Amino acid sequence: MVPDIFHREFTPSPYWWEAYTPTAGDLVEVPKSARVAIVGGGYAGLSTALELARHRIDAVVLEANELGSGASTRNGGAVSGGVNVGKSFTGRTFEIEPGRAEQMLSDASDAFALIDRLISEEEIDCFWEKHGRFVGAWAKKHFAAQAQRLAMLNAAAQSGAYMVPRERQREEIASDYYFGGMVVERSGKLHPALYYKGLLEACRRRGVAVCAKAAVERIERASAEWRVETRRGNVSAGDVVIATNGYTGNLTPALKRRVVPLASHIIATEELPEDLARSLIPKERTLSDTKRVLCYYRMSPDGKRMVFGGRARFTQVDPTVSAPILHRYMTERFPQLRGVKVTHAWTGNVAFTLDALPHMGESDGLHYCLGCNGSGVAMMTYLGWQTARKIARAVNYACSFDTSDFPDHLLYSGNPWFLPVVGSYYRLRDSLDRLLV
Ligand SMILES: Cc1cc2nc3c(=O)[nH]c(=O)nc-3n(C[C@H](O)[C@H](O)[C@H](O)COP(=O)(O)OP(=O)(O)OC[C@H]3O[C@@H](n4cnc5c(N)ncnc54)[C@H](O)[C@@H]3O)c2cc1C
């Protein structure tokens, strides 16, 4: 029987959209030409355009749907400075060769600094708070594995990370669910849709043409320029940036083969009694865990609701399917939330890569920034910024995520038909890990 978890005002759309709903607005005409055409109007696309504008390079952002309809207004709003770099959707943390791992963590740490600076410089009102993150150890052996990563995180990403044993876990979370965990002080949270809105306004203030409902259908070389064909007219551009992440499609088949689109799902609860709400996450951190099929959660910006996400399924499913699963995960961690109703449930796509690393670079002459691997609020903003600086020739060092090595696989053509099977398999592995402590 389906449990009665739905509030009478339940809506299958993001809680965040109550503050900013993706809209096409007054349609901006697609210009005939621009120095740079950017495909995709999420954080990565807007951040690219914003930095280009600062270098006085005119850019057009071409978005297929309403502005912000992708993951950038749907996410959990947890912002990290590198703790997830190299973690694949199988939960495995990839071994990155010595030297390169430190550089990547250092760049991820710069991504955190960039978002902090952008929010302040552009005066973006998005409930930006730097209260840190707690990553709960799902199994006993995970605690030891976390402890092993501490030194590198602190040295390369200045994470301010430290371990919290199980006996002191209640300082972090009103639950005994985990086997202790790791605090990462240099982490924060924001309202993802308001951050998006702020970036959009910053672009508009600088005269960037941000065109909604302008799906790019074809890109071809026409002598020295690119001809970019959209549903609402064509643009000729000197450079093209692909910023389509979990929505990368047949427009760029070579890139589609390099990213695996994976669904992530979130619920928001009704407003909780004040004392209960305040007790759940006493230090106002964001939380996630070391499960392969992980959960991530936080309180809403007003501190009144639990916003709880996870990979209830690896594919897009109706919120009426994902919400009961997430509700169960939530009450396993917080039995005190049994009986609490869900007011919102939604889903969106992230993009995983085959080496679990974010990537920027060039493919057949097209620039791209792709592959958030589930953690892209800071990272995709950063890759857009780096791509813009590269186009503007304003970089004095190569970003460690900018490599020609963007792996594909002989057996993967861009159709992730295998995800439901993989999801079930890793959920089973998670259960075994927990049992065999
Ligand atoms: C449910 C969920 C929870 C998440 N939680 C977190 C979190 O807590 N912390 C975190 O750091 N990250 C999180 N993420 C990831 C984060 O949201 C993404 O990494 C980030 O938003 C990606 O930004 P983007 O600009 O690269 O892509 P998107 O915002 O997805 O934008 C890509 C855009 O490209 C457009 N597009 C595709 N094809 C075309 C075309 N042919 N023409 C024109 N436009 C096109 C799409 O319409 C889409 O709007 C979460 C994601 C989801 C879905």
Short mmCIF file of C-alpha atoms and ligand atoms in Angstrom, two decimals:
data_model
loop_
_atom_site.label_atom_id
_atom_site.label_comp_id
_atom_site.label_asym_id
_atom_site.label_seq_id
_atom_site.Cartn_x
_atom_site.Cartn_y
_atom_site.Cartn_z
CA MET A 1 0.00 0.00 0.00
CA VAL A 2 1.29 3.51 -0.85
CA PRO A 3 1.76 5.38 2.45
CA ASP A 4 -0.18 8.57 2.87
CA ILE A 5 2.76 10.94 2.81
CA PHE A 6 1.37 13.58 0.49
CA HIS A 7 0.19 16.90 1.88
CA ARG A 8 -3.15 18.12 0.54
CA GLU A 9 -1.27 20.96 -1.17
CA PHE A 10 1.30 18.61 -2.71
CA THR A 11 2.79 19.80 -5.98
CA PRO A 12 5.15 17.79 -8.20
CA SER A 13 7.47 20.75 -8.77
CA PRO A 14 10.58 22.15 -7.03
CA TYR A 15 10.09 23.93 -3.73
CA TRP A 16 12.64 26.46 -5.01
CA TRP A 17 10.33 27.51 -7.83
CA GLU A 18 8.12 29.30 -5.29
CA ALA A 19 10.87 31.96 -5.25
CA TYR A 20 11.83 31.81 -8.95
CA THR A 21 9.97 29.80 -11.58
CA PRO A 22 11.83 29.20 -14.83
CA THR A 23 10.27 31.43 -17.44
CA ALA A 24 10.92 32.39 -21.04
CA GLY A 25 10.02 36.02 -20.18
CA ASP A 26 9.76 38.41 -23.10
CA LEU A 27 11.54 36.43 -25.77
CA VAL A 28 14.91 38.00 -26.63
CA GLU A 29 15.52 37.92 -30.38
CA VAL A 30 18.31 35.56 -31.45
CA PRO A 31 21.05 37.87 -32.81
CA LYS A 32 22.45 37.28 -36.32
CA SER A 33 25.98 37.14 -34.98
CA ALA A 34 27.91 37.05 -31.72
CA ARG A 35 31.54 36.54 -30.88
CA VAL A 36 30.57 33.49 -28.75
CA ALA A 37 27.42 31.33 -28.84
CA ILE A 38 26.70 29.34 -25.68
CA VAL A 39 24.40 26.32 -25.84
CA GLY A 40 22.58 25.76 -22.53
CA GLY A 41 21.38 28.39 -20.09
CA GLY A 42 22.20 26.82 -16.69
CA TYR A 43 24.90 27.94 -14.24
CA ALA A 44 27.67 26.94 -16.67
CA GLY A 45 26.23 28.81 -19.64
CA LEU A 46 25.42 31.96 -17.67
CA SER A 47 28.74 32.00 -15.86
CA THR A 48 30.56 31.71 -19.20
CA ALA A 49 28.55 34.63 -20.62
CA LEU A 50 29.06 36.75 -17.50
CA GLU A 51 32.84 36.35 -17.51
CA LEU A 52 32.99 36.98 -21.28
CA ALA A 53 31.03 40.19 -20.75
CA ARG A 54 33.57 41.28 -18.15
CA HIS A 55 36.19 40.88 -20.89
CA ARG A 56 33.98 42.88 -23.29
CA ILE A 57 33.34 39.85 -25.48
CA ASP A 58 29.76 39.64 -26.67
CA ALA A 59 28.02 36.34 -26.18
CA VAL A 60 24.58 34.92 -26.75
CA VAL A 61 23.11 32.23 -24.48
CA LEU A 62 20.81 29.82 -26.34
CA GLU A 63 18.51 27.84 -24.07
CA ALA A 64 16.09 25.21 -25.38
CA ASN A 65 13.39 25.77 -22.75
CA GLU A 66 12.47 28.30 -20.08
CA LEU A 67 15.42 29.98 -18.37
CA GLY A 68 16.56 27.72 -15.54
CA SER A 69 14.58 24.68 -16.56
CA GLY A 70 17.60 22.36 -16.25
CA ALA A 71 19.29 21.18 -13.04
CA SER A 72 20.33 24.67 -11.99
CA THR A 73 17.03 25.51 -10.28
CA ARG A 74 16.31 21.96 -9.14
CA ASN A 75 19.35 21.00 -7.06
CA GLY A 76 19.84 20.69 -3.33
CA GLY A 77 21.86 23.89 -3.08
CA ALA A 78 24.76 22.25 -1.22
CA VAL A 79 28.05 23.87 -2.22
CA SER A 80 31.35 22.12 -1.73
CA GLY A 81 34.94 22.83 -2.48
CA GLY A 82 36.11 19.46 -3.70
CA VAL A 83 35.01 16.76 -1.30
CA ASN A 84 33.20 14.91 -4.14
CA VAL A 85 35.87 15.20 -6.85
CA GLY A 86 36.50 11.76 -8.33
CA LYS A 87 33.45 10.10 -6.74
CA SER A 88 31.50 8.16 -9.34
CA PHE A 89 27.81 7.24 -9.32
CA THR A 90 28.87 3.76 -8.22
CA GLY A 91 30.17 5.30 -5.01
CA ARG A 92 33.71 4.39 -5.94
CA THR A 93 36.31 7.11 -5.51
CA PHE A 94 38.65 6.98 -8.50
CA GLU A 95 42.37 6.89 -7.96
CA ILE A 96 43.75 10.01 -9.58
CA GLU A 97 47.45 10.05 -10.25
CA PRO A 98 49.50 11.80 -7.55
CA GLY A 99 50.04 15.44 -8.30
CA ARG A 100 46.95 15.71 -10.48
CA ALA A 101 44.61 14.95 -7.56
CA GLU A 102 46.08 17.83 -5.54
CA GLN A 103 45.72 20.20 -8.50
CA MET A 104 42.11 19.17 -8.98
CA LEU A 105 41.30 19.66 -5.33
CA SER A 106 43.01 23.01 -5.44
CA ASP A 107 40.92 24.04 -8.48
CA ALA A 108 37.77 22.73 -6.76
CA SER A 109 38.70 24.89 -3.81
CA ASP A 110 39.02 27.86 -6.21
CA ALA A 111 35.52 27.02 -7.45
CA PHE A 112 34.24 27.55 -3.90
CA ALA A 113 36.10 30.87 -3.68
CA LEU A 114 34.69 31.93 -7.06
CA ILE A 115 31.05 31.34 -6.11
CA ASP A 116 31.62 33.16 -2.82
CA ARG A 117 33.09 36.13 -4.71
CA LEU A 118 30.43 36.14 -7.45
CA ILE A 119 27.57 36.18 -4.95
CA SER A 120 29.17 39.06 -3.12
CA GLU A 121 30.22 41.12 -6.19
CA GLU A 122 26.90 40.67 -7.98
CA GLU A 123 24.96 41.12 -4.70
CA ILE A 124 23.00 37.92 -5.28
CA ASP A 125 20.38 37.45 -2.60
CA CYS A 126 20.29 33.65 -2.37
CA PHE A 127 20.61 32.72 1.33
CA TRP A 128 24.32 31.94 0.93
CA GLU A 129 25.57 30.48 4.22
CA LYS A 130 28.91 28.83 4.97
CA HIS A 131 28.01 26.45 7.79
CA GLY A 132 29.90 23.40 6.49
CA ARG A 133 28.87 19.85 5.64
CA PHE A 134 28.65 16.59 7.54
CA VAL A 135 29.23 13.41 5.52
CA GLY A 136 27.87 10.44 7.49
CA ALA A 137 29.67 7.10 7.34
CA TRP A 138 27.10 4.56 6.12
CA ALA A 139 29.25 1.58 7.18
CA LYS A 140 31.92 1.22 9.83
CA LYS A 141 34.68 0.73 7.27
CA HIS A 142 33.65 3.95 5.50
CA PHE A 143 34.66 5.95 8.58
CA ALA A 144 38.25 4.71 8.25
CA ALA A 145 38.25 5.45 4.50
CA GLN A 146 37.07 8.99 5.17
CA ALA A 147 39.79 9.50 7.76
CA GLN A 148 42.38 8.52 5.17
CA ARG A 149 41.29 11.32 2.82
CA LEU A 150 41.43 14.05 5.47
CA ALA A 151 45.04 15.08 5.08
CA MET A 152 44.82 15.53 1.32
CA LEU A 153 41.55 17.45 1.49
CA ASN A 154 42.98 19.81 4.06
CA ALA A 155 46.32 20.28 2.31
CA ALA A 156 45.03 20.70 -1.26
CA ALA A 157 41.58 22.20 -0.78
CA GLN A 158 41.92 23.86 2.66
CA SER A 159 38.70 22.02 3.51
CA GLY A 160 38.91 22.39 7.28
CA ALA A 161 37.90 18.73 7.46
CA TYR A 162 37.88 16.63 10.64
CA MET A 163 36.37 13.36 11.81
CA VAL A 164 33.49 13.11 14.25
CA PRO A 165 33.22 9.74 16.04
CA ARG A 166 29.85 8.10 16.51
CA GLU A 167 29.71 9.08 20.21
CA ARG A 168 29.73 12.77 19.20
CA GLN A 169 27.55 12.45 16.12
CA ARG A 170 24.52 14.01 17.82
CA GLU A 171 26.40 17.32 17.80
CA GLU A 172 25.88 17.20 14.00
CA ILE A 173 22.58 15.39 13.46
CA ALA A 174 19.67 14.36 15.69
CA SER A 175 20.13 10.71 14.72
CA ASP A 176 22.29 7.68 15.49
CA TYR A 177 21.99 6.43 11.94
CA TYR A 178 25.64 6.76 10.88
CA PHE A 179 28.94 5.33 12.12
CA GLY A 180 30.30 8.82 12.73
CA GLY A 181 31.45 10.90 9.81
CA MET A 182 33.49 13.76 8.45
CA VAL A 183 32.86 17.47 8.83
CA VAL A 184 33.99 19.68 5.95
CA GLU A 185 33.95 23.22 7.27
CA ARG A 186 34.64 24.84 3.90
CA SER A 187 31.21 24.10 2.45
CA GLY A 188 28.02 26.04 2.24
CA LYS A 189 24.47 26.16 1.05
CA LEU A 190 22.27 28.48 -0.96
CA HIS A 191 18.86 28.77 -2.57
CA PRO A 192 19.64 27.31 -6.00
CA ALA A 193 16.89 29.05 -7.96
CA LEU A 194 17.67 32.45 -6.44
CA TYR A 195 21.36 31.96 -7.21
CA TYR A 196 20.31 31.18 -10.79
CA LYS A 197 18.10 34.28 -10.92
CA GLY A 198 21.00 36.38 -9.65
CA LEU A 199 23.33 35.10 -12.37
CA LEU A 200 20.65 35.76 -14.98
CA GLU A 201 20.18 39.33 -13.78
CA ALA A 202 23.95 39.89 -13.74
CA CYS A 203 24.12 38.76 -17.39
CA ARG A 204 21.23 40.99 -18.36
CA ARG A 205 22.78 44.01 -16.59
CA ARG A 206 25.76 43.57 -18.90
CA GLY A 207 23.61 43.35 -22.01
CA VAL A 208 24.08 39.62 -22.66
CA ALA A 209 21.35 38.23 -24.96
CA VAL A 210 19.86 35.27 -23.07
CA CYS A 211 17.44 33.57 -25.45
CA ALA A 212 14.84 31.15 -24.10
CA LYS A 213 13.01 28.67 -26.33
CA ALA A 214 15.96 28.71 -28.71
CA ALA A 215 16.92 25.03 -28.92
CA VAL A 216 20.08 24.61 -30.97
CA GLU A 217 19.38 22.06 -33.69
CA ARG A 218 22.57 22.12 -35.73
CA ILE A 219 26.09 23.52 -35.53
CA GLU A 220 28.32 23.58 -38.59
CA ARG A 221 31.54 25.18 -39.72
CA ALA A 222 31.03 27.94 -42.29
CA SER A 223 34.54 29.12 -43.29
CA ALA A 224 36.10 30.89 -40.30
CA GLU A 225 32.84 31.07 -38.34
CA TRP A 226 30.34 28.62 -36.83
CA ARG A 227 26.79 28.62 -38.08
CA VAL A 228 24.52 27.83 -35.12
CA GLU A 229 20.95 27.00 -36.12
CA THR A 230 18.26 27.44 -33.50
CA ARG A 231 14.51 26.97 -33.50
CA ARG A 232 14.17 30.78 -33.55
CA GLY A 233 16.87 31.80 -36.06
CA ASN A 234 20.55 31.33 -36.84
CA VAL A 235 23.65 32.90 -35.28
CA SER A 236 27.09 33.10 -36.75
CA ALA A 237 29.76 32.89 -34.02
CA GLY A 238 33.52 32.76 -33.69
CA ASP A 239 33.41 30.29 -30.79
CA VAL A 240 30.75 27.92 -29.49
CA VAL A 241 30.50 26.61 -25.92
CA ILE A 242 28.47 23.49 -25.11
CA ALA A 243 27.06 23.74 -21.58
CA THR A 244 24.28 21.15 -21.64
CA ASN A 245 25.49 18.80 -18.84
CA GLY A 246 22.77 16.22 -17.97
CA TYR A 247 20.69 17.28 -20.98
CA THR A 248 23.40 16.74 -23.62
CA GLY A 249 21.70 15.33 -26.71
CA ASN A 250 22.13 14.40 -30.34
CA LEU A 251 23.34 17.88 -31.23
CA THR A 252 26.80 16.81 -30.06
CA PRO A 253 27.01 13.00 -30.41
CA ALA A 254 30.69 12.84 -29.47
CA LEU A 255 29.93 14.56 -26.16
CA LYS A 256 26.72 12.61 -25.58
CA ARG A 257 28.81 9.43 -25.59
CA ARG A 258 30.99 10.82 -22.82
CA VAL A 259 28.32 11.69 -20.26
CA VAL A 260 25.79 9.47 -18.51
CA PRO A 261 22.62 11.40 -17.61
CA LEU A 262 21.40 10.29 -14.22
CA ALA A 263 18.26 11.43 -12.43
CA SER A 264 18.34 12.80 -8.91
CA HIS A 265 15.19 13.34 -6.86
CA ILE A 266 14.21 15.60 -3.96
CA ILE A 267 11.29 16.11 -1.59
CA ALA A 268 10.46 19.04 0.66
CA THR A 269 8.35 18.54 3.75
CA GLU A 270 5.60 20.66 5.18
CA GLU A 271 6.69 23.24 7.77
CA LEU A 272 7.77 21.46 10.95
CA PRO A 273 7.13 22.49 14.57
CA GLU A 274 9.81 25.04 15.47
CA ASP A 275 11.65 23.00 18.13
CA LEU A 276 11.72 19.89 15.97
CA ALA A 277 12.97 21.83 12.93
CA ARG A 278 15.75 23.46 14.93
CA SER A 279 16.87 20.18 16.50
CA LEU A 280 17.44 18.09 13.35
CA ILE A 281 20.68 19.64 12.06
CA PRO A 282 21.82 21.78 14.98
CA LYS A 283 24.79 23.39 13.21
CA GLU A 284 22.77 24.20 10.07
CA ARG A 285 25.10 22.21 7.86
CA THR A 286 24.29 20.32 4.69
CA LEU A 287 24.46 16.54 5.01
CA SER A 288 25.26 13.67 2.71
CA ASP A 289 26.52 10.14 3.22
CA THR A 290 29.01 7.60 1.97
CA LYS A 291 26.42 5.25 0.44
CA ARG A 292 26.93 4.37 -3.20
CA VAL A 293 23.38 5.50 -3.84
CA LEU A 294 23.76 8.50 -1.63
CA CYS A 295 21.29 10.81 0.09
CA TYR A 296 21.82 14.53 0.63
CA TYR A 297 19.73 16.84 2.76
CA ARG A 298 19.46 20.15 4.55
CA MET A 299 16.90 22.48 6.07
CA SER A 300 15.17 25.02 3.82
CA PRO A 301 16.59 28.57 3.96
CA ASP A 302 13.92 29.64 6.48
CA GLY A 303 14.86 26.64 8.63
CA LYS A 304 11.29 25.30 8.65
CA ARG A 305 11.33 22.32 6.24
CA MET A 306 13.50 19.35 5.52
CA VAL A 307 14.71 19.25 1.91
CA PHE A 308 15.78 15.67 1.31
CA GLY A 309 17.32 14.32 -1.89
CA GLY A 310 18.79 11.16 -3.26
CA ARG A 311 18.91 8.77 -6.14
CA ALA A 312 15.62 7.05 -5.29
CA ARG A 313 15.83 5.82 -8.88
CA PHE A 314 18.64 6.42 -11.40
CA THR A 315 16.14 7.44 -14.08
CA GLN A 316 13.37 10.02 -14.33
CA VAL A 317 10.27 8.70 -12.56
CA ASP A 318 7.06 10.34 -11.49
CA PRO A 319 7.43 12.17 -8.15
CA THR A 320 4.65 9.97 -6.77
CA VAL A 321 7.12 7.07 -7.19
CA SER A 322 10.27 8.79 -5.89
CA ALA A 323 8.66 10.68 -2.98
CA PRO A 324 7.65 7.61 -0.90
CA ILE A 325 11.17 6.17 -1.31
CA LEU A 326 12.82 9.41 -0.21
CA HIS A 327 10.35 9.76 2.65
CA ARG A 328 11.37 6.30 3.82
CA TYR A 329 15.10 7.18 3.59
CA MET A 330 14.40 10.37 5.53
CA THR A 331 12.50 8.64 8.36
CA GLU A 332 15.15 5.91 8.60
CA ARG A 333 17.56 8.73 9.50
CA PHE A 334 15.03 10.79 11.46
CA PRO A 335 12.31 8.55 12.98
CA GLN A 336 10.97 11.72 14.59
CA LEU A 337 9.77 12.81 11.11
CA ARG A 338 7.35 9.88 10.72
CA GLY A 339 3.94 11.25 9.85
CA VAL A 340 5.38 14.46 8.37
CA LYS A 341 3.86 15.18 4.96
CA VAL A 342 5.56 16.01 1.68
CA THR A 343 4.53 19.23 -0.05
CA HIS A 344 6.92 19.14 -3.03
CA ALA A 345 8.73 16.44 -4.99
CA TRP A 346 10.77 16.87 -8.13
CA THR A 347 13.57 15.50 -10.23
CA GLY A 348 16.33 16.62 -12.58
CA ASN A 349 19.33 15.31 -14.48
CA VAL A 350 22.99 15.35 -13.52
CA ALA A 351 25.81 14.21 -15.82
CA PHE A 352 28.30 11.59 -14.76
CA THR A 353 31.51 11.00 -16.69
CA LEU A 354 33.34 7.72 -17.10
CA ASP A 355 36.29 8.89 -14.97
CA ALA A 356 34.02 10.65 -12.44
CA LEU A 357 35.75 13.97 -13.15
CA PRO A 358 34.34 17.24 -14.44
CA HIS A 359 35.67 18.23 -17.86
CA MET A 360 36.25 21.30 -19.97
CA GLY A 361 38.08 21.43 -23.27
CA GLU A 362 37.52 21.33 -27.00
CA SER A 363 35.92 18.64 -29.16
CA ASP A 364 35.93 19.10 -32.95
CA GLY A 365 36.60 22.80 -32.35
CA LEU A 366 33.68 23.25 -29.95
CA HIS A 367 34.37 24.28 -26.35
CA TYR A 368 32.55 22.34 -23.68
CA CYS A 369 32.08 22.29 -19.90
CA LEU A 370 30.35 19.12 -18.84
CA GLY A 371 30.16 16.42 -16.19
CA CYS A 372 29.18 17.75 -12.78
CA ASN A 373 29.07 14.19 -11.38
CA GLY A 374 26.26 15.26 -9.09
CA SER A 375 28.03 18.23 -7.58
CA GLY A 376 27.95 21.24 -9.86
CA VAL A 377 26.68 24.39 -8.17
CA ALA A 378 30.22 25.65 -7.65
CA MET A 379 31.96 23.42 -10.22
CA MET A 380 29.82 24.22 -13.28
CA THR A 381 29.93 27.92 -12.42
CA TYR A 382 33.72 27.56 -12.28
CA LEU A 383 34.11 25.59 -15.52
CA GLY A 384 32.04 28.24 -17.33
CA TRP A 385 34.25 30.96 -15.85
CA GLN A 386 37.41 29.09 -16.83
CA THR A 387 36.11 28.49 -20.38
CA ALA A 388 35.35 32.19 -20.77
CA ARG A 389 38.81 33.15 -19.57
CA LYS A 390 40.34 30.67 -21.98
CA ILE A 391 38.40 32.19 -24.90
CA ALA A 392 39.38 35.67 -23.72
CA ARG A 393 43.01 34.49 -23.47
CA ALA A 394 43.07 35.70 -19.88
CA VAL A 395 44.43 32.57 -18.22
CA ASN A 396 47.89 32.27 -16.85
CA TYR A 397 47.68 28.57 -15.98
CA ALA A 398 45.84 25.56 -17.40
CA CYS A 399 42.88 24.46 -15.31
CA SER A 400 43.39 20.85 -14.23
CA PHE A 401 39.94 19.89 -15.56
CA ASP A 402 40.96 21.12 -19.03
CA THR A 403 42.47 18.04 -20.63
CA SER A 404 42.14 16.32 -24.00
CA ASP A 405 41.48 13.06 -22.16
CA PHE A 406 37.66 12.90 -21.93
CA PRO A 407 37.00 9.14 -21.89
CA ASP A 408 34.26 7.30 -23.72
CA HIS A 409 33.50 3.56 -23.84
CA LEU A 410 33.18 1.22 -26.78
CA LEU A 411 29.88 -0.12 -25.49
CA TYR A 412 28.26 3.22 -24.61
CA SER A 413 26.63 5.27 -27.33
CA GLY A 414 24.84 7.77 -25.10
CA ASN A 415 21.78 5.67 -24.31
CA PRO A 416 21.91 4.79 -20.59
CA TRP A 417 19.47 1.84 -20.86
CA PHE A 418 21.43 0.01 -18.15
CA LEU A 419 20.76 2.52 -15.34
CA PRO A 420 17.81 0.77 -13.63
CA VAL A 421 19.88 -2.45 -13.40
CA VAL A 422 22.95 -0.59 -12.17
CA GLY A 423 20.83 1.28 -9.60
CA SER A 424 19.41 -1.95 -8.17
CA TYR A 425 22.85 -3.56 -8.08
CA TYR A 426 24.42 -0.69 -6.14
CA ARG A 427 21.50 -0.48 -3.72
CA LEU A 428 22.14 -4.17 -2.98
CA ARG A 429 25.86 -3.50 -2.49
CA ASP A 430 24.98 -0.69 -0.08
CA SER A 431 22.80 -3.04 1.97
CA LEU A 432 25.58 -5.64 2.12
CA ASP A 433 28.13 -3.02 3.22
CA ARG A 434 25.90 -2.04 6.08
CA LEU A 435 25.21 -5.63 7.13
CA LEU A 436 28.81 -6.81 6.96
CA VAL A 437 30.30 -4.12 9.19
C1 LIG B 1 17.95 16.90 -8.05
C2 LIG B 1 19.35 17.45 -8.15
C3 LIG B 1 20.05 17.75 -6.98
C4 LIG B 1 21.34 18.29 -7.06
N1 LIG B 1 21.96 18.70 -5.90
C5 LIG B 1 23.14 19.34 -5.98
C6 LIG B 1 23.72 19.90 -4.82
O1 LIG B 1 23.14 19.88 -3.72
N2 LIG B 1 24.94 20.49 -4.94
C7 LIG B 1 25.58 20.58 -6.14
O2 LIG B 1 26.69 21.12 -6.18
N3 LIG B 1 25.03 20.11 -7.27
C8 LIG B 1 23.82 19.50 -7.23
N4 LIG B 1 23.23 19.07 -8.38
C9 LIG B 1 23.93 19.27 -9.65
C10 LIG B 1 23.77 20.71 -10.20
O3 LIG B 1 22.43 21.09 -10.17
C11 LIG B 1 24.28 20.73 -11.64
O4 LIG B 1 25.62 20.29 -11.65
C12 LIG B 1 24.27 22.11 -12.27
O5 LIG B 1 23.04 22.75 -12.12
C13 LIG B 1 24.61 21.97 -13.75
O6 LIG B 1 24.56 23.23 -14.37
P1 LIG B 1 24.71 23.30 -15.93
O7 LIG B 1 24.59 24.71 -16.33
O8 LIG B 1 25.96 22.60 -16.36
O9 LIG B 1 23.50 22.43 -16.50
P2 LIG B 1 21.92 22.65 -16.44
O10 LIG B 1 21.52 23.62 -15.40
O11 LIG B 1 21.30 21.32 -16.39
O12 LIG B 1 21.62 23.34 -17.83
C14 LIG B 1 21.79 22.69 -19.06
C15 LIG B 1 20.80 23.32 -20.02
O13 LIG B 1 21.12 22.94 -21.37
C16 LIG B 1 19.91 23.04 -22.09
N5 LIG B 1 20.06 22.38 -23.39
C17 LIG B 1 20.28 21.07 -23.64
N6 LIG B 1 20.35 20.87 -24.98
C18 LIG B 1 20.17 22.07 -25.57
C19 LIG B 1 20.14 22.51 -26.94
N7 LIG B 1 20.29 21.66 -27.96
N8 LIG B 1 19.93 23.82 -27.19
C20 LIG B 1 19.80 24.71 -26.18
N9 LIG B 1 19.81 24.34 -24.87
C21 LIG B 1 20.00 23.04 -24.58
C22 LIG B 1 18.91 22.38 -21.15
O14 LIG B 1 17.58 22.76 -21.49
C23 LIG B 1 19.36 22.90 -19.79
O15 LIG B 1 18.60 24.01 -19.36
C24 LIG B 1 21.94 18.51 -8.33
C25 LIG B 1 21.24 18.20 -9.49
C26 LIG B 1 19.96 17.67 -9.41
C27 LIG B 1 19.21 17.37 -10.68
#
